[in-house]
Amino acid sequence: MLRRALIVALFGAVALAALPGPAPAADRFITVASTTSTEDSGLFRYLLPLFTAKSGIEVRVVSKGTGQAIDMARRGDADVLLVHHKPSEEKFVAEGYGVKRLPVMYNDFVVVGPKGDPAAVRGMKDVSKALARIAGAKAPFVSRGDDSGTHKAEQALWKAAGIDPAAAPGGWYKALGQGMGATLNAAAAMDAYTVADRGTWLSFKNRAALDVVVEGDQRLFNQYGVILANPQKFPHTKAAEGQAFIDWLVSADGQKAIADFKINGDRLFFPNANEPGA
Amino acid sequence: MHEFTDAFATALRLIGTLDPDLVEIVGLSLRVSLSAVLAAALIGLPLGAALAAFRFPGRRVVVVALNAMMGLPPVVVGLVIYLLLSRSGPLGTLGLLFTPTAMIIAQAVLITPIVAALTRQTVEDLLVEYDDLLRVLGTGPLATIATLLAEARISLATTVLAGFGRASAEVGAVMIVGGNIDHVTRVMTTAIALETSKGDLPLALGLGLILIVLSLAVNAAVSLIRDAAHRAYV
C-alpha cells in the first residue's frame, strides 16, 4: 500500500516536472545574437531589464564569439545581431542578411600579461611592436582562436607587425578556440600574454598575476555595431520588436544607460551611436 | 586552495538565502532533466525489454549499435539537434531552438540509448529464469515486455538513475541548443560554465557543489522508495 503510494508520488512528481512551466509574463520576446564580451562583462544583465521595463519586450541573448553570432544570424536564428567587427558586419548587410548596421558603443582592447613581463612590453605605445617583441622573446601568448571580433582584431595586429604567430616555432603561441573569459583563465594559469577587450577584463575575477601591459594604441579601438535581421530573407523575424530594441539602444535613453554601466567606478562601454563613420 | 573554502561558503549562502537566481536555475535543471528521463524511460524501457526478449535478423547489430550510442558525445548531439531545429533547418518552423523543450529533446536523445542498453542487459539476465515460464504460458509480446519490466523494476530504478545522472551532468548539448539564455535556458551546468568564464571560480564551484547535492538528494529519494518497496514485500 505504502509502496504503491510512494511510487505513484514519485511518478507524479516527475510528471509535474515535465509539464511546461507557467506561461512567461512577456510573451513578446526577441532573440539577440551577441558576443561573450557584452555578456561576460555584465552589460546585458544591467541593460536589458531597463529596455524590458519600458517596452514590455523580453530580450533573450545568446552569447557566442562574433563569428559564431554572425553564423547564427545567417541561419535566421536571431532577430538582432550585436557584435564588434565592422568589416564582417558590413559584409553581413551587403549580402542581404541584415537591414542596416548602426554603431552603438565602443571600448578598447588591451594587452594583458604576467606581472613579471618577460617580453618587457609594459608601457609600450605601439601595440604591433609590442607583439613583435613578445614573438621575439617567444613569451607565452594565448589567443581566442575562435573567429570572434577580439580574435580578428588580434590577427590584424599580428599582420601589422608582419608576423604569422601560428607558424612561429617554439610553441609559445596557443590558439584556444574559447571565449574571452576562458582565454583569460588560461592566460592567468599559464602566465601568458593575451589580447582582451576592456569590458571583460574589468569584470574578470580570476586575474592571478595578470595586469594590463599595453593600452591606448589607436589600433586597439573596439567598435560595436547592431543590425536587424532582414525580414525579407527571414520572414519569421520579429522585425518590429527587434527594431524597437535597436531604436532604444541608439536613443538618448539607451546611450545614457550604456554610459551609466560601471564596475568599481570604471566605465566599460562608451556610447557613440551619433558619431558619424563609427 | 582558498577557492574551495570560498566555494563552500558561497554554496551555503546561496542555499541559506534561497537566492532567487539559484532557485530558478535549479528548478529549470530539474524540469529539463526529469522530463528527459521520463521520455527516455517511456521509450528506452520497452525498447530494451523487447530487444532482450525477441529474436530477429540483425538483432546483434542493433544491440552493438545501442551499446555504442551510450557513448554519444553530448556536444555532437547538441550540434545535430541545433542544425535540425535551426530556422534554416528541416524543423525550423517549430521555433523550438533556444527553448527548454529543445534541451529536453537533446538530453532525451542522449540518455535513451543508456536506458535501453542497460534495460536490455538486465532483462536478458532475467530471461534466463523466466523464458521457459513465459513460453509455457503462451504470453503475447506486449504482455511479455510488461511482465519482464515489472519483474525487473527494482534493478531498472538504477538504470533510470544512471540516465538522470548523465542528463543533469552534461553541458555540451544544452549549451548549444539552449543558448544559456538568462532566465530562460540557463541550467546548473551552463551557469557553472558561465561563471567559470567570468573568472568567478568560487561561485562556479559553489554551484557545482549544489548540483552534486541535488543529485544525491534524487538518488536518496529513490533509494528510500526502494526500501519501502522491499519492506512491503516482506
Coordinates of C-alpha atoms in Angstrom, one line a residue:
Chain A
M1 CA 0.0 0.0 0.0
L2 CA 2.7 2.5 1.1
R3 CA 5.0 1.2 -1.7
R4 CA 2.4 1.8 -4.3
A5 CA 1.6 5.3 -2.9
L6 CA 5.2 6.2 -2.9
I7 CA 5.8 5.0 -6.5
V8 CA 2.7 7.0 -7.6
A9 CA 4.0 10.0 -5.8
L10 CA 7.4 9.7 -7.5
F11 CA 5.9 9.4 -11.0
G12 CA 3.5 12.2 -10.1
A13 CA 6.5 14.4 -9.2
V14 CA 8.3 13.6 -12.4
A15 CA 5.1 14.2 -14.5
L16 CA 4.6 17.6 -12.8
A17 CA 8.2 18.5 -13.5
A18 CA 7.6 17.6 -17.1
L19 CA 4.7 19.9 -17.5
P20 CA 5.7 23.2 -19.2
G21 CA 6.1 25.9 -16.6
P22 CA 3.6 28.8 -16.2
A23 CA 3.4 30.9 -19.4
P24 CA 6.1 33.6 -19.3
A25 CA 4.7 37.1 -18.5
A26 CA 6.3 38.7 -21.6
D27 CA 5.1 36.6 -24.5
R28 CA 6.8 39.2 -26.7
F29 CA 10.5 38.5 -26.9
I30 CA 13.3 38.8 -29.4
T31 CA 16.4 36.7 -29.8
V32 CA 19.7 38.7 -29.9
A33 CA 22.9 37.0 -31.1
S34 CA 25.8 38.8 -29.3
T35 CA 29.3 38.4 -28.2
T36 CA 30.8 37.0 -25.0
S37 CA 32.3 40.4 -24.2
T38 CA 28.8 42.0 -23.8
E39 CA 27.5 39.1 -21.7
D40 CA 30.5 38.3 -19.5
S41 CA 31.1 41.9 -18.6
G42 CA 27.6 42.1 -17.2
L43 CA 26.4 44.8 -19.6
F44 CA 23.3 42.9 -20.6
R45 CA 22.3 41.9 -17.1
Y46 CA 22.2 45.6 -16.4
L47 CA 20.9 47.0 -19.6
L48 CA 18.1 44.6 -20.7
P49 CA 15.8 45.0 -17.7
L50 CA 15.7 48.7 -18.4
F51 CA 14.5 48.1 -22.0
T52 CA 12.0 45.4 -21.0
A53 CA 10.5 47.7 -18.3
K54 CA 10.0 50.4 -20.9
S55 CA 8.8 48.3 -23.9
G56 CA 7.4 45.0 -22.4
I57 CA 9.6 43.1 -24.8
E58 CA 11.8 40.4 -23.3
V59 CA 15.3 40.2 -24.8
R60 CA 16.9 36.8 -25.0
V61 CA 20.6 37.0 -25.6
V62 CA 22.6 34.0 -26.9
S63 CA 26.2 35.0 -26.5
K64 CA 28.9 33.5 -28.6
G65 CA 32.0 34.8 -30.4
T66 CA 31.3 37.3 -33.2
G67 CA 32.0 34.7 -35.9
Q68 CA 29.5 32.3 -34.4
A69 CA 26.9 35.0 -33.7
I70 CA 27.1 36.1 -37.4
D71 CA 26.8 32.4 -38.4
M72 CA 23.7 32.0 -36.2
A73 CA 22.2 35.2 -37.7
R74 CA 22.9 33.9 -41.2
R75 CA 20.8 30.8 -40.4
G76 CA 17.9 33.0 -39.3
D77 CA 18.1 32.1 -35.7
A78 CA 18.4 35.7 -34.4
D79 CA 16.3 38.8 -34.7
V80 CA 19.1 41.2 -33.9
L81 CA 22.9 40.9 -34.2
L82 CA 25.1 42.9 -31.8
V83 CA 28.8 42.3 -32.5
H84 CA 32.1 44.1 -32.8
H85 CA 33.8 43.6 -36.2
K86 CA 32.8 46.3 -38.6
P87 CA 34.0 44.6 -41.8
S88 CA 32.1 41.4 -41.0
E89 CA 29.0 43.4 -40.1
E90 CA 29.1 45.4 -43.3
K91 CA 29.5 42.2 -45.3
F92 CA 26.5 40.7 -43.4
V93 CA 24.4 43.6 -44.6
A94 CA 25.8 43.7 -48.1
E95 CA 24.9 40.0 -48.5
G96 CA 21.3 40.8 -47.7
Y97 CA 21.1 39.1 -44.3
G98 CA 20.7 42.3 -42.4
V99 CA 18.8 45.5 -42.9
K100 CA 21.3 48.2 -41.7
R101 CA 24.3 48.5 -39.5
L102 CA 24.2 51.1 -36.8
P103 CA 27.1 52.0 -34.4
V104 CA 26.2 51.6 -30.7
M105 CA 29.2 51.9 -28.4
Y106 CA 32.9 51.4 -28.2
N107 CA 35.6 50.5 -25.9
D108 CA 39.1 49.3 -26.4
F109 CA 41.3 46.2 -26.4
V110 CA 44.2 45.9 -24.1
V111 CA 47.1 43.5 -24.0
V112 CA 47.3 41.8 -20.6
G113 CA 50.4 40.0 -19.4
P114 CA 52.1 38.5 -16.4
K115 CA 53.4 40.9 -13.8
G116 CA 56.9 39.6 -14.5
D117 CA 56.6 40.8 -18.1
P118 CA 59.2 38.5 -19.7
A119 CA 59.0 40.3 -23.0
A120 CA 59.4 43.7 -21.4
V121 CA 56.5 45.3 -23.2
R122 CA 54.9 47.2 -20.3
G123 CA 54.1 50.8 -21.2
M124 CA 54.8 50.5 -24.9
K125 CA 52.6 52.7 -27.0
D126 CA 52.8 50.7 -30.3
V127 CA 50.9 47.5 -29.9
S128 CA 52.2 45.8 -33.0
K129 CA 55.8 46.5 -31.9
A130 CA 54.9 45.1 -28.5
L131 CA 53.5 41.9 -30.2
A132 CA 56.7 41.7 -32.2
R133 CA 58.7 41.8 -29.0
I134 CA 56.6 39.0 -27.5
A135 CA 57.2 36.9 -30.6
G136 CA 60.9 37.7 -30.4
A137 CA 61.1 36.6 -26.8
K138 CA 58.9 33.6 -27.5
A139 CA 56.9 34.6 -24.4
P140 CA 53.8 32.5 -23.9
F141 CA 50.8 34.0 -25.6
V142 CA 47.2 32.7 -25.7
S143 CA 44.7 33.6 -28.4
R144 CA 40.9 33.3 -28.5
G145 CA 41.4 31.4 -31.8
D146 CA 37.6 31.4 -32.3
D147 CA 36.9 33.8 -35.1
S148 CA 35.5 36.3 -32.7
G149 CA 35.8 40.1 -33.0
T150 CA 38.6 40.1 -30.5
H151 CA 40.4 37.3 -32.4
K152 CA 40.1 39.1 -35.7
A153 CA 41.4 42.3 -34.1
E154 CA 44.3 40.3 -32.6
Q155 CA 45.1 38.8 -36.0
A156 CA 45.1 42.2 -37.6
L157 CA 47.7 43.4 -35.1
W158 CA 50.0 40.5 -35.8
K159 CA 49.6 41.1 -39.5
A160 CA 50.6 44.8 -39.0
A161 CA 53.7 43.6 -37.2
G162 CA 54.4 41.3 -40.2
I163 CA 54.3 38.1 -38.0
D164 CA 52.4 34.9 -38.5
P165 CA 52.3 33.6 -34.9
A166 CA 50.6 30.3 -35.7
A167 CA 53.6 29.4 -37.9
A168 CA 56.2 30.5 -35.5
P169 CA 58.3 27.7 -34.0
G170 CA 58.7 27.2 -30.3
G171 CA 55.0 26.6 -29.3
W172 CA 54.7 29.9 -27.4
Y173 CA 51.6 30.8 -29.3
K174 CA 48.5 28.9 -28.3
A175 CA 45.1 29.2 -30.0
L176 CA 42.4 28.1 -27.7
G177 CA 39.1 28.3 -29.6
Q178 CA 37.4 29.7 -26.5
G179 CA 35.5 32.8 -25.3
M180 CA 37.2 35.8 -23.6
G181 CA 36.7 34.6 -20.0
A182 CA 38.0 31.1 -20.7
T183 CA 41.0 32.6 -22.5
L184 CA 41.8 34.9 -19.6
N185 CA 41.5 31.9 -17.2
A186 CA 44.1 30.1 -19.4
A187 CA 46.4 33.2 -19.5
A188 CA 46.2 33.5 -15.7
A189 CA 47.1 29.9 -15.3
M190 CA 49.9 29.9 -17.9
D191 CA 51.3 33.3 -17.0
A192 CA 50.8 34.2 -20.6
Y193 CA 50.0 37.4 -22.6
T194 CA 46.7 37.8 -24.4
V195 CA 44.6 40.5 -26.1
A196 CA 41.4 41.2 -24.2
D197 CA 38.5 43.7 -24.5
R198 CA 38.5 46.0 -21.6
G199 CA 34.9 45.3 -20.7
T200 CA 35.5 41.6 -20.0
W201 CA 38.9 42.4 -18.3
L202 CA 37.4 44.9 -15.9
S203 CA 34.7 42.4 -14.7
F204 CA 37.0 39.4 -14.7
K205 CA 37.6 37.9 -11.3
N206 CA 40.4 35.4 -11.7
R207 CA 43.3 37.7 -12.7
A208 CA 46.0 35.9 -10.7
A209 CA 49.3 37.7 -11.7
L210 CA 47.9 39.3 -14.9
D211 CA 47.8 43.0 -15.5
V212 CA 47.3 45.4 -18.4
V213 CA 50.7 46.0 -20.1
V214 CA 49.8 47.8 -23.3
E215 CA 46.9 50.1 -24.0
G216 CA 46.0 53.3 -25.8
D217 CA 47.1 52.5 -29.3
Q218 CA 44.6 53.7 -31.9
R219 CA 44.5 50.2 -33.4
L220 CA 43.1 48.9 -30.2
F221 CA 39.8 50.8 -30.8
N222 CA 36.8 48.4 -30.5
Q223 CA 33.5 49.5 -32.1
Y224 CA 30.2 47.6 -31.5
G225 CA 27.5 47.6 -34.2
V226 CA 23.9 46.4 -34.2
I227 CA 22.0 45.0 -37.1
L228 CA 18.3 43.9 -37.6
A229 CA 17.9 40.6 -39.4
N230 CA 16.4 41.1 -42.8
P231 CA 12.7 40.1 -42.6
Q232 CA 12.6 39.7 -46.4
K233 CA 15.1 36.9 -46.1
F234 CA 13.8 35.6 -42.8
P235 CA 10.0 36.1 -42.7
H236 CA 9.7 34.9 -39.2
T237 CA 11.9 37.7 -37.9
K238 CA 10.3 39.8 -35.2
A239 CA 11.2 42.9 -37.1
A240 CA 9.0 45.4 -35.2
E241 CA 10.3 44.3 -31.7
G242 CA 13.8 44.0 -33.0
Q243 CA 13.7 47.5 -34.4
A244 CA 12.3 48.8 -31.1
F245 CA 15.3 47.4 -29.3
I246 CA 17.7 48.9 -31.8
D247 CA 15.9 52.2 -31.6
W248 CA 16.2 52.2 -27.9
L249 CA 19.9 51.3 -27.9
V250 CA 20.8 54.3 -30.1
S251 CA 18.3 56.7 -28.4
A252 CA 19.3 59.1 -25.7
D253 CA 17.9 56.8 -23.0
G254 CA 19.8 53.7 -24.2
Q255 CA 23.0 55.6 -24.7
K256 CA 22.8 57.0 -21.3
A257 CA 22.1 53.6 -19.8
I258 CA 25.2 52.2 -21.5
A259 CA 27.3 55.1 -20.2
D260 CA 26.0 54.5 -16.7
F261 CA 27.2 50.9 -16.6
K262 CA 30.2 50.9 -14.3
I263 CA 32.3 48.4 -12.4
N264 CA 34.2 49.8 -9.4
G265 CA 33.6 53.3 -10.9
D266 CA 35.1 52.3 -14.2
R267 CA 33.0 52.7 -17.3
L268 CA 33.2 49.7 -19.5
F269 CA 31.5 50.8 -22.7
F270 CA 31.3 54.3 -24.3
P271 CA 28.2 55.2 -26.3
N272 CA 28.8 56.6 -29.7
A273 CA 25.7 56.0 -31.8
N274 CA 25.7 59.6 -33.1
E275 CA 29.3 59.5 -34.2
P276 CA 29.5 59.7 -38.0
G277 CA 31.5 57.0 -39.6
A278 CA 31.7 54.9 -36.4
Chain B
M1 CA 43.1 26.5 -2.2
H2 CA 41.0 29.2 -0.8
E3 CA 38.7 28.7 -3.7
F4 CA 37.3 25.5 -2.1
T5 CA 36.5 27.2 1.3
D6 CA 35.1 30.2 -0.6
A7 CA 33.0 27.8 -2.7
F8 CA 31.6 26.0 0.3
A9 CA 30.7 29.4 1.9
T10 CA 29.2 30.6 -1.3
A11 CA 27.1 27.4 -1.7
L12 CA 25.8 27.7 1.9
R13 CA 25.0 31.4 1.4
L14 CA 23.1 30.7 -1.8
I15 CA 21.1 27.9 -0.3
G16 CA 20.5 29.7 3.0
T17 CA 19.2 32.9 1.5
L18 CA 17.2 30.9 -1.2
D19 CA 18.9 33.1 -3.8
P20 CA 16.2 33.6 -6.5
D21 CA 18.6 33.1 -9.4
L22 CA 19.6 29.8 -7.8
V23 CA 16.1 28.7 -7.3
E24 CA 15.2 29.5 -10.9
I25 CA 18.2 27.7 -12.3
V26 CA 17.7 24.6 -10.1
G27 CA 14.0 24.5 -11.0
L28 CA 14.8 24.6 -14.7
S29 CA 17.6 22.0 -14.4
L30 CA 15.3 19.6 -12.6
R31 CA 12.5 20.2 -15.1
V32 CA 14.7 19.6 -18.1
S33 CA 16.5 16.5 -16.8
L34 CA 13.4 14.9 -15.2
S35 CA 11.4 15.4 -18.4
A36 CA 14.2 14.0 -20.4
V37 CA 14.4 11.0 -18.1
L38 CA 10.7 10.4 -18.3
A39 CA 10.8 10.5 -22.1
A40 CA 13.9 8.2 -22.2
A41 CA 12.2 5.8 -19.8
L42 CA 9.0 5.6 -21.8
I43 CA 10.9 4.8 -24.9
G44 CA 14.0 3.0 -23.6
L45 CA 12.5 0.6 -21.1
P46 CA 10.1 -1.2 -23.5
L47 CA 12.7 -0.9 -26.3
G48 CA 15.4 -2.6 -24.1
A49 CA 13.0 -5.3 -22.9
A50 CA 11.8 -6.0 -26.5
L51 CA 15.4 -6.3 -27.7
A52 CA 16.1 -8.7 -24.9
A53 CA 13.0 -10.9 -25.4
F54 CA 12.7 -11.2 -29.2
R55 CA 14.9 -12.6 -31.8
F56 CA 15.0 -11.1 -35.3
P57 CA 17.6 -10.8 -38.1
G58 CA 20.1 -8.1 -37.4
R59 CA 19.5 -8.2 -33.7
R60 CA 23.1 -8.4 -32.8
V61 CA 23.9 -5.3 -34.9
V62 CA 21.2 -3.4 -33.1
V63 CA 22.5 -4.4 -29.7
V64 CA 26.0 -3.4 -30.6
A65 CA 24.9 -0.1 -32.1
L66 CA 22.7 0.7 -29.0
N67 CA 25.6 -0.1 -26.7
A68 CA 27.9 2.2 -28.7
M69 CA 25.3 5.0 -28.6
M70 CA 25.7 5.1 -24.8
G71 CA 28.9 6.9 -25.6
L72 CA 27.4 9.6 -27.9
P73 CA 29.3 12.8 -27.4
P74 CA 26.8 15.4 -25.9
V75 CA 28.3 18.3 -27.9
V76 CA 27.8 16.4 -31.1
V77 CA 24.2 15.6 -30.2
G78 CA 23.7 19.2 -29.4
L79 CA 25.1 20.3 -32.7
V80 CA 23.0 17.9 -34.7
I81 CA 19.8 18.9 -32.9
Y82 CA 20.8 22.6 -33.4
L83 CA 21.1 22.1 -37.1
L84 CA 17.7 20.3 -37.2
L85 CA 15.9 22.9 -35.1
S86 CA 17.6 25.9 -36.7
R87 CA 15.3 28.2 -38.7
S88 CA 17.2 27.2 -41.8
G89 CA 16.9 23.5 -40.8
P90 CA 14.2 21.0 -41.6
L91 CA 12.3 21.5 -38.3
G92 CA 12.9 25.3 -38.1
T93 CA 9.2 26.2 -38.4
L94 CA 8.6 24.6 -35.0
G95 CA 10.5 27.5 -33.4
L96 CA 12.0 25.2 -30.7
L97 CA 15.5 26.4 -30.8
F98 CA 16.7 28.1 -27.6
T99 CA 13.8 26.8 -25.5
P100 CA 13.8 24.3 -22.7
T101 CA 11.9 21.9 -25.0
A102 CA 14.9 21.7 -27.3
M103 CA 17.1 21.0 -24.2
I104 CA 14.7 18.2 -23.2
I105 CA 14.9 16.7 -26.7
A106 CA 18.6 16.8 -26.7
Q107 CA 19.0 15.2 -23.3
A108 CA 16.4 12.6 -24.2
V109 CA 18.3 11.6 -27.3
L110 CA 21.4 11.3 -25.1
I111 CA 20.0 9.1 -22.4
T112 CA 17.5 6.9 -24.2
P113 CA 20.4 4.6 -25.5
I114 CA 21.7 4.3 -22.0
V115 CA 18.3 3.3 -20.5
A116 CA 17.6 0.9 -23.4
A117 CA 21.0 -0.8 -23.4
L118 CA 21.1 -1.3 -19.7
T119 CA 17.5 -2.5 -19.7
R120 CA 18.3 -5.0 -22.4
Q121 CA 21.1 -6.4 -20.3
T122 CA 19.0 -6.5 -17.1
V123 CA 16.1 -8.2 -18.8
E124 CA 18.3 -10.7 -20.7
D125 CA 19.7 -11.8 -17.3
L126 CA 16.1 -12.2 -16.0
L127 CA 15.1 -14.2 -19.0
V128 CA 17.4 -17.0 -18.0
E129 CA 14.9 -17.6 -15.2
Y130 CA 11.6 -16.6 -16.9
D131 CA 12.0 -17.6 -20.5
D132 CA 10.5 -21.1 -20.2
L133 CA 7.7 -19.9 -17.9
L134 CA 6.6 -17.2 -20.3
R135 CA 6.7 -19.6 -23.3
V136 CA 4.7 -22.3 -21.4
L137 CA 2.0 -19.7 -20.5
G138 CA 1.9 -18.6 -24.1
T139 CA 2.4 -14.9 -23.2
G140 CA 1.9 -12.5 -26.1
P141 CA 4.6 -10.0 -27.0
L142 CA 3.2 -6.9 -25.2
A143 CA 2.4 -8.9 -22.1
T144 CA 5.9 -10.3 -22.1
I145 CA 7.5 -6.9 -22.1
A146 CA 5.2 -5.6 -19.4
T147 CA 5.9 -8.7 -17.2
L148 CA 9.6 -8.5 -17.6
L149 CA 9.8 -4.8 -16.9
A150 CA 7.6 -5.3 -13.8
E151 CA 9.8 -8.1 -12.5
A152 CA 13.0 -6.1 -13.1
R153 CA 11.6 -2.8 -11.8
I154 CA 14.0 -2.5 -8.8
S155 CA 17.1 -3.1 -10.9
L156 CA 15.7 -0.8 -13.5
A157 CA 15.5 2.0 -11.0
T158 CA 19.3 2.2 -11.0
T159 CA 19.2 2.3 -14.8
V160 CA 16.9 5.2 -14.8
L161 CA 19.0 7.0 -12.2
A162 CA 22.1 6.4 -14.4
G163 CA 20.2 8.2 -17.2
F164 CA 19.2 11.1 -14.8
G165 CA 22.9 11.4 -13.7
R166 CA 24.1 11.7 -17.3
A167 CA 21.4 14.2 -18.2
S168 CA 21.9 16.5 -15.2
A169 CA 25.6 16.5 -15.6
E170 CA 26.0 17.3 -19.3
V171 CA 26.7 20.8 -20.5
G172 CA 27.6 20.5 -24.2
A173 CA 24.2 19.7 -25.7
V174 CA 22.1 22.1 -23.6
M175 CA 24.6 24.9 -24.2
I176 CA 24.3 24.6 -27.9
V177 CA 20.5 24.0 -28.3
G178 CA 19.5 26.2 -25.3
G179 CA 21.9 29.1 -25.7
N180 CA 22.3 29.6 -22.0
I181 CA 19.9 32.5 -22.1
D182 CA 19.5 34.2 -18.7
H183 CA 16.1 33.3 -17.1
V184 CA 15.1 31.1 -20.0
T185 CA 17.5 28.3 -20.7
R186 CA 20.2 28.7 -18.1
V187 CA 20.6 25.5 -16.1
M188 CA 23.1 24.5 -13.4
T189 CA 25.8 23.2 -15.7
T190 CA 25.7 26.1 -18.2
A191 CA 25.6 28.6 -15.3
I192 CA 28.8 26.9 -13.9
A193 CA 30.4 27.2 -17.4
L194 CA 29.4 30.9 -17.5
E195 CA 30.7 31.8 -14.0
T196 CA 34.0 30.0 -14.8
S197 CA 34.2 32.1 -17.9
K198 CA 33.8 35.2 -15.8
G199 CA 36.6 34.1 -13.6
D200 CA 34.3 33.7 -10.6
L201 CA 35.7 30.3 -9.7
P202 CA 34.3 30.1 -6.1
L203 CA 30.8 30.8 -7.4
A204 CA 31.2 28.2 -10.1
L205 CA 32.5 25.6 -7.6
G206 CA 29.7 26.5 -5.2
L207 CA 27.1 25.9 -7.9
G208 CA 28.9 22.6 -8.6
L209 CA 28.6 21.6 -5.0
I210 CA 24.9 22.3 -5.1
L211 CA 24.5 20.3 -8.2
I212 CA 26.1 17.3 -6.6
V213 CA 23.9 17.7 -3.5
L214 CA 20.9 17.8 -5.8
S215 CA 22.0 14.5 -7.5
L216 CA 22.5 13.0 -4.1
A217 CA 19.0 14.0 -3.0
V218 CA 17.4 12.5 -6.0
N219 CA 19.3 9.2 -5.6
A220 CA 18.5 9.2 -1.8
A221 CA 14.8 9.6 -2.6
V222 CA 14.8 6.7 -5.0
S223 CA 16.7 4.6 -2.5
L224 CA 14.1 5.3 0.2
I225 CA 11.3 4.3 -2.1
R226 CA 13.1 1.1 -2.9
D227 CA 13.5 0.3 0.8
A228 CA 9.8 0.9 1.3
A229 CA 9.1 -1.4 -1.6
H230 CA 11.3 -4.1 -0.1
R231 CA 9.7 -3.8 3.3
A232 CA 6.3 -4.1 1.7
Y233 CA 7.3 -7.3 0.1
V234 CA 8.5 -8.8 3.4

